[in-house]
C-alpha cells in the first residue's frame, strides 16, 4: 500500500499533472465562451431566419400535451459541440505540424546487408 501512495505522490508532483490542470481550466473557460457565442450570436441569427424566438432552446415540436420534442435545445448543444470540435481539430493540426517533429531514423544499417548489397552491385557490374 505504501508503494501505491509513493507512485501516486510521484504522479501528482510531475509537471504533467499541472499541465493537465491548466488544460482543464482553460477548457472550461473555452466551453463557456463557445456557449456564449452560440447563445448570443448564432441563436439570434437562426431566429431571424426561422421567425421564432431568438433562442434555439425555445424551438419545440408539440405532438400532444404530454409529448413535446425540444429539438432546439439539442440543436443548441450540437452547434456548441461542432464549434468546440472544430477548434480542437485545428489546434491538434497546428500542434502536429509545428510542434511535434518526426523522429529521425538514427539506426545504422545492418553490416550484413551492406555486404550483400556490395556483392549484388559487383555482380551487376560484371555482366
N, CA and C atoms as an extended XYZ file, in Angstrom:
381
Properties=species:S:1:pos:R:3:atomname:S:1:resname:S:1:resid:I:1 pbc="F F F"
N         0.819       -1.190        0.000 N   UNK     1
C         0.000        0.000        0.000 CA  UNK     1
C         0.867        1.260        0.000 C   UNK     1
N         1.996        1.170        0.687 N   UNK     2
C         2.909        2.312        0.737 CA  UNK     2
C         3.463        2.620       -0.654 C   UNK     2
N         3.751        1.564       -1.434 N   UNK     3
C         4.254        1.743       -2.781 CA  UNK     3
C         3.226        2.474       -3.654 C   UNK     3
N         1.940        2.160       -3.466 N   UNK     4
C         0.872        2.811       -4.214 CA  UNK     4
C         0.876        4.311       -3.954 C   UNK     4
N         0.975        4.698       -2.685 N   UNK     5
C         0.971        6.114       -2.338 CA  UNK     5
C         2.226        6.824       -2.838 C   UNK     5
N         3.364        6.129       -2.820 N   UNK     6
C         4.585        6.727       -3.364 CA  UNK     6
C         4.451        6.976       -4.864 C   UNK     6
N         3.868        6.014       -5.578 N   UNK     7
C         3.651        6.204       -7.017 CA  UNK     7
C         2.680        7.340       -7.273 C   UNK     7
N         1.632        7.429       -6.446 N   UNK     8
C         0.658        8.500       -6.594 CA  UNK     8
C         1.302        9.851       -6.338 C   UNK     8
N         2.149        9.930       -5.315 N   UNK     9
C         2.844       11.180       -4.996 CA  UNK     9
C         3.747       11.587       -6.160 C   UNK     9
N         4.446       10.623       -6.748 N   UNK    10
C         5.300       10.912       -7.901 CA  UNK    10
C         4.466       11.412       -9.074 C   UNK    10
N         3.309       10.790       -9.293 N   UNK    11
C         2.431       11.196      -10.384 CA  UNK    11
C         1.928       12.625      -10.184 C   UNK    11
N         1.534       12.942       -8.959 N   UNK    12
C         0.978       14.265       -8.663 CA  UNK    12
C         2.042       15.347       -8.809 C   UNK    12
N         3.269       15.059       -8.420 N   UNK    13
C         4.304       16.088       -8.421 CA  UNK    13
C         4.974       16.260       -9.779 C   UNK    13
N         4.644       15.396      -10.725 N   UNK    14
C         5.211       15.576      -12.067 CA  UNK    14
C         4.619       16.828      -12.702 C   UNK    14
N         5.345       17.384      -13.643 N   UNK    15
C         4.874       18.578      -14.339 CA  UNK    15
C         3.629       18.322      -15.171 C   UNK    15
N         3.436       17.086      -15.630 N   UNK    16
C         2.303       16.792      -16.497 CA  UNK    16
C         0.967       17.010      -15.813 C   UNK    16
N         0.875       16.748      -14.527 N   UNK    17
C        -0.391       16.914      -13.825 CA  UNK    17
C        -0.773       18.384      -13.767 C   UNK    17
N         0.219       19.252      -13.639 N   UNK    18
C        -0.071       20.685      -13.621 CA  UNK    18
C        -0.501       21.157      -15.004 C   UNK    18
N         0.125       20.624      -16.045 N   UNK    19
C        -0.296       20.951      -17.404 CA  UNK    19
C        -1.730       20.496      -17.647 C   UNK    19
N        -2.062       19.331      -17.116 N   UNK    20
C        -3.424       18.819      -17.248 CA  UNK    20
C        -4.415       19.721      -16.525 C   UNK    20
N        -4.063       20.173      -15.342 N   UNK    21
C        -4.945       21.066      -14.584 CA  UNK    21
C        -5.170       22.377      -15.336 C   UNK    21
N        -4.115       22.928      -15.892 N   UNK    22
C        -4.249       24.156      -16.673 CA  UNK    22
C        -5.135       23.898      -17.896 C   UNK    22
N        -4.955       22.753      -18.529 N   UNK    23
C        -5.782       22.410      -19.682 CA  UNK    23
C        -7.254       22.310      -19.331 C   UNK    23
N        -7.557       21.727      -18.180 N   UNK    24
C        -8.953       21.605      -17.746 CA  UNK    24
C        -9.546       22.987      -17.484 C   UNK    24
N        -8.785       23.858      -16.837 N   UNK    25
C        -9.281       25.202      -16.532 CA  UNK    25
C        -9.509       25.992      -17.819 C   UNK    25
N        -8.551       25.951      -18.726 N   UNK    26
C        -8.702       26.660      -19.997 CA  UNK    26
C        -9.843       26.051      -20.812 C   UNK    26
N        -9.971       24.722      -20.783 N   UNK    27
C       -11.060       24.064      -21.499 CA  UNK    27
C       -12.421       24.473      -20.969 C   UNK    27
N       -12.540       24.593      -19.662 N   UNK    28
C       -13.803       25.022      -19.062 CA  UNK    28
C       -14.143       26.449      -19.486 C   UNK    28
N       -13.138       27.319      -19.486 N   UNK    29
C       -13.366       28.693      -19.918 CA  UNK    29
C       -13.742       28.731      -21.404 C   UNK    29
N       -13.126       27.872      -22.201 N   UNK    30
C       -13.420       27.832      -23.634 CA  UNK    30
C       -14.847       27.358      -23.882 C   UNK    30
N       -15.304       26.375      -23.121 N   UNK    31
C       -16.681       25.893      -23.272 CA  UNK    31
C       -17.659       27.016      -22.944 C   UNK    31
N       -17.372       27.792      -21.927 N   UNK    32
C       -18.240       28.925      -21.592 CA  UNK    32
C       -18.253       29.951      -22.721 C   UNK    32
N       -17.098       30.167      -23.335 N   UNK    33
C       -17.013       31.106      -24.455 CA  UNK    33
C       -17.820       30.610      -25.651 C   UNK    33
N       -17.712       29.333      -25.965 N   UNK    34
C       -18.470       28.771      -27.089 CA  UNK    34
C       -19.966       28.833      -26.802 C   UNK    34
N       -20.358       28.552      -25.564 N   UNK    35
C       -21.775       28.619      -25.205 CA  UNK    35
C       -22.292       30.044      -25.354 C   UNK    35
N       -21.503       31.007      -24.946 N   UNK    36
C       -21.897       32.408      -25.097 CA  UNK    36
C       -22.000       32.789      -26.578 C   UNK    36
N       -21.057       32.314      -27.385 N   UNK    37
C       -21.098       32.586      -28.828 CA  UNK    37
C       -22.380       32.039      -29.434 C   UNK    37
N       -22.723       30.816      -29.070 N   UNK    38
C       -23.930       30.196      -29.615 CA  UNK    38
C       -25.183       30.915      -29.125 C   UNK    38
N       -25.242       31.198      -27.837 N   UNK    39
C       -26.440       31.804      -27.249 CA  UNK    39
C       -26.640       33.243      -27.720 C   UNK    39
N       -25.566       34.008      -27.757 N   UNK    40
C       -25.701       35.448      -28.008 CA  UNK    40
C       -25.550       35.858      -29.465 C   UNK    40
N       -24.927       35.038      -30.292 N   UNK    41
C       -24.738       35.426      -31.690 CA  UNK    41
C       -25.433       34.493      -32.679 C   UNK    41
N       -25.202       33.205      -32.519 N   UNK    42
C       -25.732       32.249      -33.506 CA  UNK    42
C       -27.239       32.068      -33.340 C   UNK    42
N       -27.712       31.929      -32.106 N   UNK    43
C       -29.149       31.745      -31.886 CA  UNK    43
C       -29.989       32.890      -32.448 C   UNK    43
N       -29.632       34.163      -32.196 N   UNK    44
C       -30.441       35.239      -32.787 CA  UNK    44
C       -30.422       35.229      -34.316 C   UNK    44
N       -29.281       34.868      -34.913 N   UNK    45
C       -29.237       34.790      -36.378 CA  UNK    45
C       -30.170       33.707      -36.903 C   UNK    45
N       -30.170       32.552      -36.240 N   UNK    46
C       -31.077       31.481      -36.642 CA  UNK    46
C       -32.525       31.909      -36.404 C   UNK    46
N       -32.769       32.643      -35.320 N   UNK    47
C       -34.110       33.139      -35.034 CA  UNK    47
C       -34.630       34.068      -36.106 C   UNK    47
N       -33.760       34.840      -36.704 N   UNK    48
C       -34.167       35.732      -37.793 CA  UNK    48
C       -34.673       34.920      -38.980 C   UNK    48
N       -33.983       33.826      -39.297 N   UNK    49
C       -34.357       33.019      -40.456 CA  UNK    49
C       -35.552       32.098      -40.184 C   UNK    49
N       -35.703       31.657      -38.941 N   UNK    50
C       -36.812       30.749      -38.639 CA  UNK    50
C       -38.072       31.499      -38.236 C   UNK    50
N       -37.955       32.775      -37.910 N   UNK    51
C       -39.112       33.533      -37.475 CA  UNK    51
C       -39.538       33.190      -36.063 C   UNK    51
N       -38.748       32.416      -35.367 N   UNK    52
C       -39.054       32.008      -33.997 CA  UNK    52
C       -38.348       32.945      -33.021 C   UNK    52
N       -38.390       32.552      -31.774 N   UNK    53
C       -37.700       33.308      -30.734 CA  UNK    53
C       -36.203       33.279      -30.986 C   UNK    53
N       -35.482       34.185      -30.351 N   UNK    54
C       -34.057       34.293      -30.603 CA  UNK    54
C       -33.250       33.187      -29.938 C   UNK    54
N       -33.888       32.326      -29.176 N   UNK    55
C       -33.177       31.238      -28.531 CA  UNK    55
C       -33.571       29.912      -29.158 C   UNK    55
N       -32.575       29.129      -29.536 N   UNK    56
C       -32.863       27.810      -30.091 CA  UNK    56
C       -33.561       26.914      -29.080 C   UNK    56
N       -33.294       27.137      -27.811 N   UNK    57
C       -33.881       26.300      -26.773 CA  UNK    57
C       -35.413       26.376      -26.779 C   UNK    57
N       -35.969       27.447      -27.322 N   UNK    58
C       -37.423       27.602      -27.356 CA  UNK    58
C       -38.074       26.863      -28.514 C   UNK    58
N       -37.298       26.334      -29.448 N   UNK    59
C       -37.877       25.612      -30.579 CA  UNK    59
C       -38.352       24.245      -30.104 C   UNK    59
N       -39.638       23.985      -30.290 N   UNK    60
C       -40.222       22.732      -29.810 CA  UNK    60
C       -41.227       22.222      -30.834 C   UNK    60
N       -41.388       20.920      -30.831 N   UNK    61
C       -42.416       20.272      -31.632 CA  UNK    61
C       -43.392       19.640      -30.658 C   UNK    61
N       -44.606       20.190      -30.607 N   UNK    62
C       -45.615       19.706      -29.676 CA  UNK    62
C       -46.510       18.721      -30.414 C   UNK    62
N       -46.425       17.456      -30.013 N   UNK    63
C       -47.267       16.420      -30.609 CA  UNK    63
C       -48.583       16.338      -29.830 C   UNK    63
N       -48.482       16.191      -28.545 N   UNK    64
C       -49.636       16.247      -27.641 CA  UNK    64
C       -49.207       17.062      -26.431 C   UNK    64
N       -50.132       17.238      -25.501 N   UNK    65
C       -49.773       17.997      -24.297 CA  UNK    65
C       -48.671       17.319      -23.501 C   UNK    65
N       -48.640       15.990      -23.554 N   UNK    66
C       -47.640       15.236      -22.793 CA  UNK    66
C       -46.402       14.890      -23.600 C   UNK    66
N       -46.445       15.094      -24.911 N   UNK    67
C       -45.317       14.718      -25.772 CA  UNK    67
C       -44.799       15.953      -26.497 C   UNK    67
N       -43.676       16.460      -26.003 N   UNK    68
C       -43.059       17.662      -26.568 CA  UNK    68
C       -41.601       17.348      -26.870 C   UNK    68
N       -41.202       17.565      -28.116 N   UNK    69
C       -39.811       17.387      -28.521 CA  UNK    69
C       -39.123       18.748      -28.513 C   UNK    69
N       -38.173       18.922      -27.611 N   UNK    70
C       -37.408       20.177      -27.535 CA  UNK    70
C       -36.174       20.042      -28.412 C   UNK    70
N       -36.378       20.087      -29.708 N   UNK    71
C       -35.256       19.906      -30.617 CA  UNK    71
C       -34.347       21.125      -30.651 C   UNK    71
N       -34.821       22.257      -30.218 N   UNK    72
C       -33.994       23.464      -30.192 CA  UNK    72
C       -32.838       23.339      -29.218 C   UNK    72
N       -33.082       22.749      -28.060 N   UNK    73
C       -32.012       22.556      -27.080 CA  UNK    73
C       -30.956       21.614      -27.631 C   UNK    73
N       -31.419       20.583      -28.346 N   UNK    74
C       -30.466       19.660      -28.966 CA  UNK    74
C       -29.638       20.371      -30.033 C   UNK    74
N       -30.284       21.189      -30.874 N   UNK    75
C       -29.543       21.945      -31.902 CA  UNK    75
C       -28.524       22.881      -31.263 C   UNK    75
N       -28.912       23.508      -30.171 N   UNK    76
C       -28.004       24.400      -29.462 CA  UNK    76
C       -26.766       23.646      -28.980 C   UNK    76
N       -26.968       22.498      -28.357 N   UNK    77
C       -25.843       21.687      -27.871 CA  UNK    77
C       -25.022       21.139      -29.028 C   UNK    77
N       -25.663       20.787      -30.119 N   UNK    78
C       -24.955       20.269      -31.287 CA  UNK    78
C       -24.062       21.337      -31.906 C   UNK    78
N       -24.554       22.559      -31.997 N   UNK    79
C       -23.732       23.664      -32.523 CA  UNK    79
C       -22.543       23.914      -31.601 C   UNK    79
N       -22.774       23.881      -30.282 N   UNK    80
C       -21.662       24.036      -29.331 CA  UNK    80
C       -20.612       22.951      -29.543 C   UNK    80
N       -21.068       21.707      -29.723 N   UNK    81
C       -20.153       20.595      -29.950 CA  UNK    81
C       -19.354       20.799      -31.235 C   UNK    81
N       -20.018       21.184      -32.320 N   UNK    82
C       -19.319       21.367      -33.593 CA  UNK    82
C       -18.252       22.450      -33.506 C   UNK    82
N       -18.574       23.549      -32.861 N   UNK    83
C       -17.591       24.632      -32.728 CA  UNK    83
C       -16.405       24.163      -31.888 C   UNK    83
N       -16.672       23.509      -30.772 N   UNK    84
C       -15.595       23.015      -29.909 CA  UNK    84
C       -14.744       21.982      -30.630 C   UNK    84
N       -15.385       21.041      -31.321 N   UNK    85
C       -14.644       20.007      -32.049 CA  UNK    85
C       -13.796       20.615      -33.156 C   UNK    85
N       -14.316       21.614      -33.848 N   UNK    86
C       -13.555       22.272      -34.913 CA  UNK    86
C       -12.305       22.953      -34.355 C   UNK    86
N       -12.457       23.655      -33.255 N   UNK    87
C       -11.306       24.349      -32.663 CA  UNK    87
C       -10.270       23.342      -32.168 C   UNK    87
N       -10.715       22.266      -31.531 N   UNK    88
C        -9.774       21.241      -31.060 CA  UNK    88
C        -9.054       20.607      -32.249 C   UNK    88
N        -9.785       20.324      -33.328 N   UNK    89
C        -9.178       19.747      -34.522 CA  UNK    89
C        -8.101       20.673      -35.094 C   UNK    89
N        -8.412       21.955      -35.190 N   UNK    90
C        -7.441       22.915      -35.729 CA  UNK    90
C        -6.220       23.001      -34.820 C   UNK    90
N        -6.431       23.020      -33.511 N   UNK    91
C        -5.300       23.078      -32.589 CA  UNK    91
C        -4.412       21.842      -32.703 C   UNK    91
N        -5.015       20.676      -32.810 N   UNK    92
C        -4.226       19.445      -32.949 CA  UNK    92
C        -3.440       19.469      -34.256 C   UNK    92
N        -4.061       19.939      -35.341 N   UNK    93
C        -3.359       20.030      -36.622 CA  UNK    93
C        -2.159       20.980      -36.514 C   UNK    93
N        -2.348       22.118      -35.865 N   UNK    94
C        -1.261       23.089      -35.713 CA  UNK    94
C        -0.147       22.509      -34.854 C   UNK    94
N        -0.512       21.868      -33.761 N   UNK    95
C         0.499       21.281      -32.877 CA  UNK    95
C         1.270       20.195      -33.613 C   UNK    95
N         0.571       19.335      -34.338 N   UNK    96
C         1.246       18.270      -35.075 CA  UNK    96
C         2.147       18.815      -36.163 C   UNK    96
N         1.767       19.920      -36.766 N   UNK    97
C         2.557       20.463      -37.873 CA  UNK    97
C         3.802       21.205      -37.395 C   UNK    97
N         3.662       22.001      -36.345 N   UNK    98
C         4.763       22.875      -35.945 CA  UNK    98
C         5.505       22.447      -34.686 C   UNK    98
N         4.864       21.732      -33.813 N   UNK    99
C         5.494       21.415      -32.534 CA  UNK    99
C         6.116       20.024      -32.501 C   UNK    99
N         5.414       19.044      -33.018 N   UNK   100
C         5.883       17.669      -32.921 CA  UNK   100
C         6.641       17.317      -34.186 C   UNK   100
N         7.913       17.148      -34.042 N   UNK   101
C         8.766       16.796      -35.175 CA  UNK   101
C         8.894       15.282      -35.233 C   UNK   101
N         8.809       14.712      -36.433 N   UNK   102
C         9.003       13.258      -36.519 CA  UNK   102
C        10.438       12.893      -36.152 C   UNK   102
N        10.587       11.753      -35.501 N   UNK   103
C        11.912       11.301      -35.098 CA  UNK   103
C        12.692       10.873      -36.323 C   UNK   103
N        13.935       11.351      -36.369 N   UNK   104
C        14.792       10.941      -37.461 CA  UNK   104
C        15.341        9.550      -37.163 C   UNK   104
N        15.415        8.769      -38.194 N   UNK   105
C        15.886        7.406      -38.012 CA  UNK   105
C        17.396        7.427      -37.801 C   UNK   105
N        17.832        6.990      -36.630 N   UNK   106
C        19.251        7.026      -36.287 CA  UNK   106
C        19.871        5.633      -36.281 C   UNK   106
N        19.112        4.645      -36.694 N   UNK   107
C        19.661        3.297      -36.678 CA  UNK   107
C        20.637        3.122      -37.826 C   UNK   107
N        21.727        2.427      -37.544 N   UNK   108
C        22.730        2.158      -38.578 CA  UNK   108
C        22.299        0.928      -39.364 C   UNK   108
N        22.592        0.914      -40.653 N   UNK   109
C        22.207       -0.253      -41.443 CA  UNK   109
C        22.969       -1.495      -40.982 C   UNK   109
N        22.347       -2.616      -41.159 N   UNK   110
C        22.926       -3.891      -40.782 CA  UNK   110
C        24.181       -4.150      -41.631 C   UNK   110
N        25.345       -4.484      -41.007 N   UNK   111
C        26.575       -4.712      -41.784 CA  UNK   111
C        26.425       -5.861      -42.785 C   UNK   111
N        25.667       -6.868      -42.424 N   UNK   112
C        25.458       -7.981      -43.363 CA  UNK   112
C        24.701       -7.501      -44.603 C   UNK   112
N        23.764       -6.607      -44.390 N   UNK   113
C        23.001       -6.069      -45.510 CA  UNK   113
C        23.916       -5.254      -46.430 C   UNK   113
N        24.826       -4.495      -45.839 N   UNK   114
C        25.764       -3.717      -46.654 CA  UNK   114
C        26.645       -4.629      -47.508 C   UNK   114
N        27.142       -5.721      -46.920 N   UNK   115
C        27.982       -6.674      -47.662 CA  UNK   115
C        27.177       -7.296      -48.798 C   UNK   115
N        25.948       -7.676      -48.526 N   UNK   116
C        25.112       -8.273      -49.566 CA  UNK   116
C        24.819       -7.276      -50.684 C   UNK   116
N        24.630       -6.020      -50.338 N   UNK   117
C        24.394       -5.005      -51.366 CA  UNK   117
C        25.649       -4.803      -52.229 C   UNK   117
N        26.821       -4.836      -51.606 N   UNK   118
C        28.072       -4.712      -52.369 CA  UNK   118
C        28.237       -5.888      -53.324 C   UNK   118
N        27.939       -7.101      -52.848 N   UNK   119
C        28.038       -8.292      -53.707 CA  UNK   119
C        27.070       -8.171      -54.870 C   UNK   119
N        25.846       -7.717      -54.606 N   UNK   120
C        24.856       -7.523      -55.648 CA  UNK   120
C        25.347       -6.528      -56.708 C   UNK   120
N        25.939       -5.423      -56.217 N   UNK   121
C        26.438       -4.403      -57.150 CA  UNK   121
C        27.602       -4.928      -57.978 C   UNK   121
N        28.496       -5.721      -57.362 N   UNK   122
C        29.635       -6.276      -58.108 CA  UNK   122
C        29.150       -7.261      -59.176 C   UNK   122
N        28.156       -8.061      -58.835 N   UNK   123
C        27.610       -8.996      -59.818 CA  UNK   123
C        26.949       -8.249      -60.960 C   UNK   123
N        26.246       -7.179      -60.636 N   UNK   124
C        25.580       -6.393      -61.680 CA  UNK   124
C        26.603       -5.716      -62.594 C   UNK   124
N        27.730       -5.275      -62.040 N   UNK   125
C        28.751       -4.589      -62.833 CA  UNK   125
C        29.564       -5.559      -63.689 C   UNK   125
N        29.652       -6.816      -63.274 N   UNK   126
C        30.464       -7.778      -64.007 CA  UNK   126
C        29.735       -8.303      -65.244 C   UNK   126
N        28.472       -8.116      -65.385 N   UNK   127
C        27.713       -8.633      -66.532 CA  UNK   127
C        27.863       -7.776      -67.731 C   UNK   127
